[in-house]
Coordinates of C-alpha atoms (C1' of nucleotides) in Angstrom, one line a residue:
Chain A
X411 CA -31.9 78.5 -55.8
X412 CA -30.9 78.4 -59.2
X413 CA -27.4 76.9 -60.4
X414 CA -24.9 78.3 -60.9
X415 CA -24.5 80.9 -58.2
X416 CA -20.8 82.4 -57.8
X417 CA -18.6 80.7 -54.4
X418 CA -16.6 82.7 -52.0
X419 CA -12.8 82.0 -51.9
X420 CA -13.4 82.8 -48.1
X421 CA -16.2 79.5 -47.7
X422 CA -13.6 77.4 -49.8
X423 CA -10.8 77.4 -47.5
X424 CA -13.5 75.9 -44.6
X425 CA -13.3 72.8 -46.8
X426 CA -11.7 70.2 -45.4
X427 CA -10.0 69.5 -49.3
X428 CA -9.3 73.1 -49.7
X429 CA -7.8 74.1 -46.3
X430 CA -4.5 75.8 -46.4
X431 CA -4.5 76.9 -49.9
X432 CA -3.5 80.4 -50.9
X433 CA -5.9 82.7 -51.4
X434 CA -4.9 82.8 -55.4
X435 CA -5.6 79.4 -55.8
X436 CA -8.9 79.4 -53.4
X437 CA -9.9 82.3 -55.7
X438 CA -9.1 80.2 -59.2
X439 CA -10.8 77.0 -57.7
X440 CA -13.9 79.5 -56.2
X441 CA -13.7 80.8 -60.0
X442 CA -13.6 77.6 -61.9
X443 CA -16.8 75.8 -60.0
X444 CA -20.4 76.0 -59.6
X445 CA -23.2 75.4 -57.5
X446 CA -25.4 72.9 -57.7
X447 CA -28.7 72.5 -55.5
X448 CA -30.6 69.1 -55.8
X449 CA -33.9 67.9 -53.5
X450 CA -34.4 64.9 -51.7
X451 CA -34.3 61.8 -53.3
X452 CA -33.0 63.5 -56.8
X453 CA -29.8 61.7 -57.9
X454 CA -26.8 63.3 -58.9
X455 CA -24.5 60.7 -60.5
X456 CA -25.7 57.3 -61.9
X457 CA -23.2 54.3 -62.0
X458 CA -21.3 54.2 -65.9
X459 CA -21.5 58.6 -65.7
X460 CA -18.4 60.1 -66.5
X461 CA -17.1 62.7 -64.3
X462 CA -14.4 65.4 -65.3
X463 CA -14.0 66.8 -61.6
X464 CA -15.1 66.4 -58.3
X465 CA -17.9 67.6 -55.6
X466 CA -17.9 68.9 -52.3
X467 CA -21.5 68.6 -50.4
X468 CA -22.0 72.1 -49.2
X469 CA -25.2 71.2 -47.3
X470 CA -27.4 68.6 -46.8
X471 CA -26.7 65.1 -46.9
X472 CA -26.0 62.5 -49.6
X473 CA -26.1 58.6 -50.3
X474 CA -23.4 56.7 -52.3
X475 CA -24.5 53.5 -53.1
X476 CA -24.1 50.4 -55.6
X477 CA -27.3 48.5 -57.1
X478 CA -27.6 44.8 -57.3
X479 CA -29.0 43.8 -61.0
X480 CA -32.4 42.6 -59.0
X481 CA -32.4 46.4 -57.7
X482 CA -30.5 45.5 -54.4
X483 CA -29.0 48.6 -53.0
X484 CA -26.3 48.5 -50.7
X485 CA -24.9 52.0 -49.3
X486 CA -21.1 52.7 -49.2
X487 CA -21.1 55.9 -47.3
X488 CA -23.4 58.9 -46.0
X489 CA -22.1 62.0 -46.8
X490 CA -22.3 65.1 -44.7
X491 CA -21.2 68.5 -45.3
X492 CA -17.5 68.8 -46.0
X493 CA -17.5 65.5 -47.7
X494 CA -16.4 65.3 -51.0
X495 CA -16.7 62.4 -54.0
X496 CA -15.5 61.7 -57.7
X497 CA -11.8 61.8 -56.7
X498 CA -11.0 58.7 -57.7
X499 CA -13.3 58.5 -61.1
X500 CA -11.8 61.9 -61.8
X501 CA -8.1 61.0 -61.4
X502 CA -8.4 57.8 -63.7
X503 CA -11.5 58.5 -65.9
X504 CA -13.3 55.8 -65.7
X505 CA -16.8 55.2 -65.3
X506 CA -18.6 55.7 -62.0
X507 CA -19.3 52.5 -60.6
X508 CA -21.5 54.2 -57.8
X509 CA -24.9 56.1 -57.7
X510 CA -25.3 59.1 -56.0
X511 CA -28.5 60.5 -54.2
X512 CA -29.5 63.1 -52.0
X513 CA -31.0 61.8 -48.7
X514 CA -32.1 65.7 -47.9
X515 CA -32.2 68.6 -49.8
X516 CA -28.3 69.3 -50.6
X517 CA -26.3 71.8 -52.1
X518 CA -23.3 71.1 -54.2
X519 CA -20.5 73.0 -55.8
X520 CA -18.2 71.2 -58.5
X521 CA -15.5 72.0 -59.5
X522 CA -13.6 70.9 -63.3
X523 CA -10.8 68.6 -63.3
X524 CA -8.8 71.4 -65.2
X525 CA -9.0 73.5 -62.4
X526 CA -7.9 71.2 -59.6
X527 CA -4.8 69.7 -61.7
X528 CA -4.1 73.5 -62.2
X529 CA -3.6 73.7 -58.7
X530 CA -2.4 70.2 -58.1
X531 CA 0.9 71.6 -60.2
X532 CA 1.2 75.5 -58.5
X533 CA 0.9 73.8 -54.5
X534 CA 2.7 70.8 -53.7
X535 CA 1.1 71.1 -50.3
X536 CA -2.4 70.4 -51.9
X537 CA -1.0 67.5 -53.6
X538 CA -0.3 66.0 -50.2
X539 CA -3.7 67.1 -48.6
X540 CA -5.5 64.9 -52.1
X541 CA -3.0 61.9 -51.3
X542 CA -4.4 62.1 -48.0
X543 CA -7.9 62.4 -48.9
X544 CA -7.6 59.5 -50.8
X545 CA -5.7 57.2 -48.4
X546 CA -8.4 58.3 -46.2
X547 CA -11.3 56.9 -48.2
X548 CA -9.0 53.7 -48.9
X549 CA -8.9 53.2 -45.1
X550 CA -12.3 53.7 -44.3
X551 CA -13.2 51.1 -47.7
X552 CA -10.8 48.9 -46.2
X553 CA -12.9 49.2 -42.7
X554 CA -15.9 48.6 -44.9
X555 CA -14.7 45.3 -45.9
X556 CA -13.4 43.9 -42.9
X557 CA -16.4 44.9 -40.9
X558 CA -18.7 43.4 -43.3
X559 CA -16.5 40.0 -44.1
X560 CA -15.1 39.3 -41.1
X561 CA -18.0 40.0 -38.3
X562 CA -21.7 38.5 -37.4
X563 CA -24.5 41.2 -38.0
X564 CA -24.3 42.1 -33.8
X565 CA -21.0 42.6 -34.3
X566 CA -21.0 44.9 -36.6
X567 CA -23.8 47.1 -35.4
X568 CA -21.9 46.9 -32.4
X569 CA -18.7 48.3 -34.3
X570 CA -20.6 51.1 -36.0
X571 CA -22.2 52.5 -32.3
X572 CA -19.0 52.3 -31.1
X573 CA -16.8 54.2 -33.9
X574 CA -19.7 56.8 -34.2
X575 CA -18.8 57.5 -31.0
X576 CA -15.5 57.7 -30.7
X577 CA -15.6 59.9 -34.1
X578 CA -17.5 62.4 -32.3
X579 CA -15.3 65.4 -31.3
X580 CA -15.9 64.6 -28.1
X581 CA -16.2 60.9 -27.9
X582 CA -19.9 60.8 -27.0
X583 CA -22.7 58.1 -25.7
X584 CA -24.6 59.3 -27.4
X585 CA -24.9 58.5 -31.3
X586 CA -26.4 60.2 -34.1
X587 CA -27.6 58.4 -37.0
X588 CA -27.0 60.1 -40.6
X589 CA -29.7 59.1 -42.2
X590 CA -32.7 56.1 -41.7
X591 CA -32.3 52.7 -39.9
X592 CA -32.7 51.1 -43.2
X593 CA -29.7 53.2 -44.4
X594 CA -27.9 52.3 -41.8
X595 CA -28.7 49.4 -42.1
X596 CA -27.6 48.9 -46.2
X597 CA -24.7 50.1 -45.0
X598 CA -23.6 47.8 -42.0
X599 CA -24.8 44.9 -45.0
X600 CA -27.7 43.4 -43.2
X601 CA -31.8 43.7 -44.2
X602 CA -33.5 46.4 -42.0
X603 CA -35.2 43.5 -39.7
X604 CA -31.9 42.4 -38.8
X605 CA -30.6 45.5 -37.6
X606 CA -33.7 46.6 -36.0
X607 CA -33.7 43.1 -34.3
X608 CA -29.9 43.5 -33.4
X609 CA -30.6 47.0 -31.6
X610 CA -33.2 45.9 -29.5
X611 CA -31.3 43.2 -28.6
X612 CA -28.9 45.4 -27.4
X613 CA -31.5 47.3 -25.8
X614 CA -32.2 44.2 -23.6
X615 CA -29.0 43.2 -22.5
X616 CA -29.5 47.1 -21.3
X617 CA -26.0 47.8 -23.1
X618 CA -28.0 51.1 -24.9
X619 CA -31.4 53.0 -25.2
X620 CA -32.8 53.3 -28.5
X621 CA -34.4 56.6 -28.9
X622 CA -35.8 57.4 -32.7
X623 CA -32.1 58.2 -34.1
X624 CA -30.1 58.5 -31.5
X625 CA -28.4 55.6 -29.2
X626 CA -27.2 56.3 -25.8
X627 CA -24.4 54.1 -25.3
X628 CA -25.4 52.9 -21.3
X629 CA -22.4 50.4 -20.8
X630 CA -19.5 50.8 -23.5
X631 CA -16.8 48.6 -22.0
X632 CA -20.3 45.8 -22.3
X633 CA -20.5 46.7 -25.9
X634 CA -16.6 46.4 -26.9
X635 CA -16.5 42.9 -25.3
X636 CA -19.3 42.1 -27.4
X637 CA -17.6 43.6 -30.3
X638 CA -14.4 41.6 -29.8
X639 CA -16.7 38.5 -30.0
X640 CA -17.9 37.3 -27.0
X641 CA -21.2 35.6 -28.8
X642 CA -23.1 34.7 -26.2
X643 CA -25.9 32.8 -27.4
X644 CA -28.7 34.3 -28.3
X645 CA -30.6 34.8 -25.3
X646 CA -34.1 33.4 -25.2
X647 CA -36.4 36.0 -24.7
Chain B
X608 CA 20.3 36.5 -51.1
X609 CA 20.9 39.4 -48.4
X610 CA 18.6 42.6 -48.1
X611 CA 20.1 45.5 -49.2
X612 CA 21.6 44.8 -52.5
X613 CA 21.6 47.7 -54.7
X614 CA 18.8 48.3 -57.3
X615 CA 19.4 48.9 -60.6
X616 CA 17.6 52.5 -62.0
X617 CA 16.4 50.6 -65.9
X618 CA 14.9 47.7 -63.2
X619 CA 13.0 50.3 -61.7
X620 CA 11.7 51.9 -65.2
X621 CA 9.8 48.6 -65.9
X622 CA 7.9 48.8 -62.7
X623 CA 4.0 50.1 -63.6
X624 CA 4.4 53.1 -60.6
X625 CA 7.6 54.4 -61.9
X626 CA 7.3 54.1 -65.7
X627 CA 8.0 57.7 -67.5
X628 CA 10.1 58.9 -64.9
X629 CA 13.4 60.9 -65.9
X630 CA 16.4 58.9 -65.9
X631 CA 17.5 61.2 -62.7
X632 CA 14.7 60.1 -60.2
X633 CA 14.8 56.8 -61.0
X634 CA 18.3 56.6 -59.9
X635 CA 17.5 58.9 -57.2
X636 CA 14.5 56.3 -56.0
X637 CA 16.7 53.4 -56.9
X638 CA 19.6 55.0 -54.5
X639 CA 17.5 55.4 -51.6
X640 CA 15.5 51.8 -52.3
X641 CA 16.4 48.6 -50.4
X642 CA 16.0 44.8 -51.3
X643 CA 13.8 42.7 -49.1
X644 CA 13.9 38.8 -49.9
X645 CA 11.4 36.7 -47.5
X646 CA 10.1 33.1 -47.4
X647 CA 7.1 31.4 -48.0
X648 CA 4.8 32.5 -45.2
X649 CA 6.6 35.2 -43.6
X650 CA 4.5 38.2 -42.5
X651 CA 6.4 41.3 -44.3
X652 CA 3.5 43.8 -42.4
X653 CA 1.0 43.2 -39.8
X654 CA -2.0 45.2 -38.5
X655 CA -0.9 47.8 -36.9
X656 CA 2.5 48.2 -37.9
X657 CA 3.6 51.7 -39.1
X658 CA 5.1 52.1 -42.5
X659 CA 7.5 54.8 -43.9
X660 CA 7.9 54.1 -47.5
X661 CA 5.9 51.6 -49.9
X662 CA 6.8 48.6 -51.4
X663 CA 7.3 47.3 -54.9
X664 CA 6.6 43.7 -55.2
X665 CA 9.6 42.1 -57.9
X666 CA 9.0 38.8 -57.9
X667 CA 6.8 36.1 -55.9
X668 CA 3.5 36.5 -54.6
X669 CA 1.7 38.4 -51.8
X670 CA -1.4 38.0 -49.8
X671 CA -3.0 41.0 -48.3
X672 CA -5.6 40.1 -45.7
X673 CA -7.3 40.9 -42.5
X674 CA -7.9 38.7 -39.4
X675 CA -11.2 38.7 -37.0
X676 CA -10.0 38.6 -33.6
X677 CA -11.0 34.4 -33.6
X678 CA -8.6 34.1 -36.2
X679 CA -10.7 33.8 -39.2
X680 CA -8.6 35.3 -42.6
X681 CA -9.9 37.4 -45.2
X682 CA -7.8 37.9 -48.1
X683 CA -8.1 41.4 -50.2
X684 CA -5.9 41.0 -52.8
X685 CA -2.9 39.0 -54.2
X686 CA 0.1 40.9 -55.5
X687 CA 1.7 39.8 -58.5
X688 CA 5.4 41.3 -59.8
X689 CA 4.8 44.7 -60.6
X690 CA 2.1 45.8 -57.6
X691 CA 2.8 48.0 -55.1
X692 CA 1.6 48.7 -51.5
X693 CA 1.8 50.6 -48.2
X694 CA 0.9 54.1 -50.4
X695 CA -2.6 54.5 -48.2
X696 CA -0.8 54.2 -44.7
X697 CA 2.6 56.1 -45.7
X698 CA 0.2 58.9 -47.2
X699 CA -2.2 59.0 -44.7
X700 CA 0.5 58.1 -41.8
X701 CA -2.1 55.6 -39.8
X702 CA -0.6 52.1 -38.4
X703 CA -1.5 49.4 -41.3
X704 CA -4.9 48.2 -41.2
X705 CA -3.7 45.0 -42.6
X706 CA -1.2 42.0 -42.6
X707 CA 0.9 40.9 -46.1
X708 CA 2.3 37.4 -45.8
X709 CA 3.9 35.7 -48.9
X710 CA 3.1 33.1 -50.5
X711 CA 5.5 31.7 -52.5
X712 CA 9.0 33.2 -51.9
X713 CA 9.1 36.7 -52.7
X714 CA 11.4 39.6 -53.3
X715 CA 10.7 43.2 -52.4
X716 CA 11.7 46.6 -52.9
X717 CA 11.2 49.5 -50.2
X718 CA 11.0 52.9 -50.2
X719 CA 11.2 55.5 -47.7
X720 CA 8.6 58.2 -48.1
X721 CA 11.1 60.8 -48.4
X722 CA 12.3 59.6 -51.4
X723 CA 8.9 59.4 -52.5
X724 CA 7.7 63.0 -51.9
X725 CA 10.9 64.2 -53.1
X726 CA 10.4 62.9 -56.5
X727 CA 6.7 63.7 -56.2
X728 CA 7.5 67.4 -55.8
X729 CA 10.3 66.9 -58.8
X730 CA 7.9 65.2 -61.3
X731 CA 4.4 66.6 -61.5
X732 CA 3.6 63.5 -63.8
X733 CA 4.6 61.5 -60.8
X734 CA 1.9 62.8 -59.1
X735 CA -0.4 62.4 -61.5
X736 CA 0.6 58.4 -61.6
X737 CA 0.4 58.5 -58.1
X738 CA -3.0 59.6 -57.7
X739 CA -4.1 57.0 -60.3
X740 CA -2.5 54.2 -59.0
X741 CA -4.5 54.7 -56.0
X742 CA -7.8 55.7 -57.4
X743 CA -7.6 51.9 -58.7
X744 CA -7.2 50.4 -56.2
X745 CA -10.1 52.2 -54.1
X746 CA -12.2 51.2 -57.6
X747 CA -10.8 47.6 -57.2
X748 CA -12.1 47.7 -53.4
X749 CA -15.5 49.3 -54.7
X750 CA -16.2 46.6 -56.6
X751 CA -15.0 44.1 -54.3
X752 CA -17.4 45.3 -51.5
X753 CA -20.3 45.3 -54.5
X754 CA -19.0 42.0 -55.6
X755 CA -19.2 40.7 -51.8
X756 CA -22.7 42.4 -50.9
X757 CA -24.6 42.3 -53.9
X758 CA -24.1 38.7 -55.1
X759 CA -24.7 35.0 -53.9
X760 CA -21.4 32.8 -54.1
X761 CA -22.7 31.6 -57.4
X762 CA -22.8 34.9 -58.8
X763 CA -19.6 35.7 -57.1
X764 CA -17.7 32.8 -58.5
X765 CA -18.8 33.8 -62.0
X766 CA -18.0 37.3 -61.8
X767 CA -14.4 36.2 -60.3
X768 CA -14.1 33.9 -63.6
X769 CA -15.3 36.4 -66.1
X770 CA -12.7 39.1 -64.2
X771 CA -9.9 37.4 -64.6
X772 CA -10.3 36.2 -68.2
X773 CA -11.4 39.8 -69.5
X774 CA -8.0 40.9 -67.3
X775 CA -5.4 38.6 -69.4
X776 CA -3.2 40.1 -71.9
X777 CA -5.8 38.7 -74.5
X778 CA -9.0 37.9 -73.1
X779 CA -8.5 34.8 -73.2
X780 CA -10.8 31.6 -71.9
X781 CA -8.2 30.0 -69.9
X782 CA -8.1 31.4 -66.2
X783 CA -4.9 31.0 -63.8
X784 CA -5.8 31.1 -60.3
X785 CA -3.5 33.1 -58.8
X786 CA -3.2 31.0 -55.2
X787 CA -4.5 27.8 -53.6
X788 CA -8.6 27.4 -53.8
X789 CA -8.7 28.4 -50.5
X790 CA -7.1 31.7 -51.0
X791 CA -9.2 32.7 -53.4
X792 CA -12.6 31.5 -52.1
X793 CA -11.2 34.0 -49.0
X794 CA -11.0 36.9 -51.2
X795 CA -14.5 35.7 -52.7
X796 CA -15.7 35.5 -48.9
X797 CA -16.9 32.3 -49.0
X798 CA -15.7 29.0 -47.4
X799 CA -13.2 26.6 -49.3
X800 CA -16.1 24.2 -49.7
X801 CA -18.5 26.2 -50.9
X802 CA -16.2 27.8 -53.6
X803 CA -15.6 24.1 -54.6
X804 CA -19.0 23.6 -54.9
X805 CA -19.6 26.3 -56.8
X806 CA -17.0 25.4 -59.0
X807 CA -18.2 21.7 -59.8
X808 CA -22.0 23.2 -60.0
X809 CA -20.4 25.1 -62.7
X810 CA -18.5 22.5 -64.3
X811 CA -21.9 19.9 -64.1
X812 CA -23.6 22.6 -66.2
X813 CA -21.0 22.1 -68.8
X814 CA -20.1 26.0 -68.5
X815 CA -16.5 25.4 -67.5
X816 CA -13.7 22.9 -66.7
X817 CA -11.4 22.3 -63.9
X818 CA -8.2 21.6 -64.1
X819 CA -6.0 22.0 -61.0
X820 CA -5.8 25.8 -61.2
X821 CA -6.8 26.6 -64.4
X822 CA -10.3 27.3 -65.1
X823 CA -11.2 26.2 -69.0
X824 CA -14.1 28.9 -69.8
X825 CA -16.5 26.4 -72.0
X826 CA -19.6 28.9 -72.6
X827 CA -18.6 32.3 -71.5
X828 CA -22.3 33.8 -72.7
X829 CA -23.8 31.3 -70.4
X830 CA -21.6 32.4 -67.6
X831 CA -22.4 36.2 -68.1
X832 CA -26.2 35.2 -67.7
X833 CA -25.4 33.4 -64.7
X834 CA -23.5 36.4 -63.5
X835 CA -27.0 38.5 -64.2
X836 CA -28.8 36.8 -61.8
X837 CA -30.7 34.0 -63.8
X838 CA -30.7 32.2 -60.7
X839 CA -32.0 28.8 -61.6
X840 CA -32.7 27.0 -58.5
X841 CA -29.9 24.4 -57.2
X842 CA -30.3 21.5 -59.6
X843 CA -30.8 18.2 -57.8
X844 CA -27.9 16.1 -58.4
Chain C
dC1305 C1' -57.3 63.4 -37.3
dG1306 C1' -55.8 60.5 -41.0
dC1307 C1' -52.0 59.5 -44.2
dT1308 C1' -47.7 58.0 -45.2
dA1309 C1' -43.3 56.5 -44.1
dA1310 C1' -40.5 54.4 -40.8
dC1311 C1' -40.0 50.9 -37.7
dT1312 C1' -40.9 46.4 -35.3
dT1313 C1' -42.1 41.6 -34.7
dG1314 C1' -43.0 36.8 -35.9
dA1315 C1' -42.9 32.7 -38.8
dC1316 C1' -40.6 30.6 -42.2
dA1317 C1' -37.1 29.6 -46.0
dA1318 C1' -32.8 29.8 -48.1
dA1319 C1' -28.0 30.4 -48.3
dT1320 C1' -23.9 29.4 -46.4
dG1321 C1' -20.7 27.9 -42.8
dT1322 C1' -18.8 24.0 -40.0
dC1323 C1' -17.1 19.6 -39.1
dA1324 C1' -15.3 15.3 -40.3
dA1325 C1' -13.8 12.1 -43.5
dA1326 C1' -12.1 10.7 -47.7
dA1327 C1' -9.7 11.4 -52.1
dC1328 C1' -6.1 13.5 -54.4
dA1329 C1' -1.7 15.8 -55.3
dT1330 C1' 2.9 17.0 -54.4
dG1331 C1' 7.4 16.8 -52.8
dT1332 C1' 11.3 14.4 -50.3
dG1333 C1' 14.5 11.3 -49.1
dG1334 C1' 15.8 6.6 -49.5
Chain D
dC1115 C1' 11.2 5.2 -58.9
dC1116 C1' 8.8 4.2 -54.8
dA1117 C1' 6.5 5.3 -50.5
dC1118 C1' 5.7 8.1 -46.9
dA1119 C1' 4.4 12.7 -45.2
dT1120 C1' 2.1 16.8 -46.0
dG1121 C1' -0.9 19.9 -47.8
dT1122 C1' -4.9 20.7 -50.9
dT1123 C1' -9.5 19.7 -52.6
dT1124 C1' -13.8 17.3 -52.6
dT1125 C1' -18.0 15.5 -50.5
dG1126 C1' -21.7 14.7 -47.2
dA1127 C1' -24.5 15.7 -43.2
dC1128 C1' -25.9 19.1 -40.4
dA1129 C1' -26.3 23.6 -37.8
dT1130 C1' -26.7 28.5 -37.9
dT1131 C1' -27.3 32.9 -39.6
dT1132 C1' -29.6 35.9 -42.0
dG1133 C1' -33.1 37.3 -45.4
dT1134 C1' -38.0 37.4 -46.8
dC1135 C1' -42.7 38.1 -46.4
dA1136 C1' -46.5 39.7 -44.1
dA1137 C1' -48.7 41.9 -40.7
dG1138 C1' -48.9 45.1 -37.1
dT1139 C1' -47.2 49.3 -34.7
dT1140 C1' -45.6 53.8 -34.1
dA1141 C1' -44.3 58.3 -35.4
dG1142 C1' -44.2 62.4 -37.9
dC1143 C1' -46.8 65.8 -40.6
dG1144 C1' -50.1 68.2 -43.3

DNA sequence: CGCTAACTTGACAAATGTCAAAACATGTGG
DNA sequence: CCACATGTTTTGACATTTGTCAAGTTAGCG
């Protein structure tokens, strides 16, 4: 699919960032941006780009990471349909200090900062649902931290299980994960081995059942007690 | 002093978050803003609180941290005069993922958030500041999540150093620590003692000097290839 | 099938935290 | 101005966690 392709006003307002907008300004913003289709493993923004507006993932899924000089990537966030990114590099022009790659096959649209100061200015509502936005990321950066500072590597995988599942809309036991165990795995900070050693740990203790991607959670009041730091000692096999 | 003195509007002008606003706003902020004096090592906020309104720091220092439920501490960030905070959970209207304790005796201004987002709906350019002021800080927690995940305590250390003196008014080769050595290894997530290690390792190499809590930058080059990874192995003593 | 990528497992090494003690600094009241 | 009391920093010895490397296993997929 070439780039490029026009956007329906009507798809817009299913945006999370876009919800609740008038249909004038859905049909300025549908107006101003374009589509953008990339395949796996192609990368879409390299750390130093600049970036004069932002980008909602249409489809497909997406990888924000940071590199190490020695080529050490550590992933921030997996992105999923809805998501949105360059906010934050938009709104104070600086550099991106993140790379950005498709994990699948994704489409994009992106829309010029022009365009979403425009409407910034006509609907005071929208500047309250970017605020938002923003504090969102901040909190969920802010999670970031904390889980990777302040807890052991079982504790955090234990955390992640256990806020995938209560994000699901019905809080599930049954988790999903976005993308490979060594993403996963960047992202809770730790070297593939470790989580992979971590799980099956769990899987032991009979806590959860590893299937491919997805964990059933078998005991979760087992795993939150472990989560608030109940190390028992490793336990010899 | 007592809280609640009144605030005067040209006070307010000075303060980075509220710089270019109309002379009528800042007296409308200043109106609606209350003084908040507190003591070395009282908690203004704790995890989980909820927060209507931000806060300007005036004078003192702040330490803005997280706990692990055994107790350990993980400072974020120090606030100096002039920084503000609360904007993420007053936006976003979630209970305060962290605790803010001073450090040296400090005096505060609040806020209420309807001041706020009357002003914000008043003075576009408001918005504009707004949104800026908090695309900073999620770039500040960016790279303090890269910092943290990508490099050893050496490198850490270094970075911190190089930071700070690139920060100053004119970069200058003198660096200020802003709080105890233990403070600051916490926001460099390591251990007092390692930090200190660092530090001398550093100081052995002739690269910098230690005074108290001014770091004399001797070579910065040398330090920047440090920073790059040229990770010579731990010289024997 | 057979290829490739994803995942697991074990043995080992390296980085960092912990604990305890000592050295040092700072501030207070006599 | 001294001397004690308190908090900060340094140092050493040691334990622990986690990463690394290498090899093996499994699982998708043409």
């Amino acid at each position: 699919m070439p780039n490029g392709c026009p956007i329906a006003p009507t798809d817009l307002g299913r945006q999370a960032l876009f919800a609740g907008l008038a249909e004038a300004n859905l049909a300025r913003i549908a107006e101003a941006g374009s589509i953008i289709d990339v395949k796996r493993g192609e990368r879409v923004l390299s750390r130093g780009d600049r970036l004069d507006g932002l980008y909602v993932l249409l489809s497909g899924s997406l990888k924000l990471y940071v590199l190490s000089c020695g080529g050490d990537e550590r992933v921030l966030r997996v992105l999923a349909p809805g998501d949105s990114f360059g906010e934050a590099i938009m709104f104070n022009r600086i550099p991106s200090p993140v790379f950005v790659e498709s994990l699948a096959s994704a489409r994009l649209a992106f829309f010029p900062r022009e365009v979403i100061t425009d409407v910034l200015v006509r609907a005071p509502d929208f500047t309250d649902t970017m605020l938002r936005s923003m504090s969102n990321l901040m909190h969920q950066l802010i999670q970031d931290l904390e889980t990777c500072c302040l807890h052991n590597a079982l504790q955090r995988t234990v955390h992640y299980l256990l806020r995938k599942a209560d994000a699901a809309p019905t809080p599930h036991v049954e988790v999903q994960l976005p993308a490979s165990k060594a993403v996963v795995a960047s992202m809770l900070n730790m070297s593939a081995e470790t989580f992979s050693r971590e799980l099956h740990r769990l899987q032991d203790e009979g806590l959860i059942e590893i299937n491919r991607r997805v964990i059933y959670l078998r005991s979760r009041d087992g795993l939150i007690d472990l989560a608030q730091g109940s190390l028992k000692p490793q336990t010899a096999h």
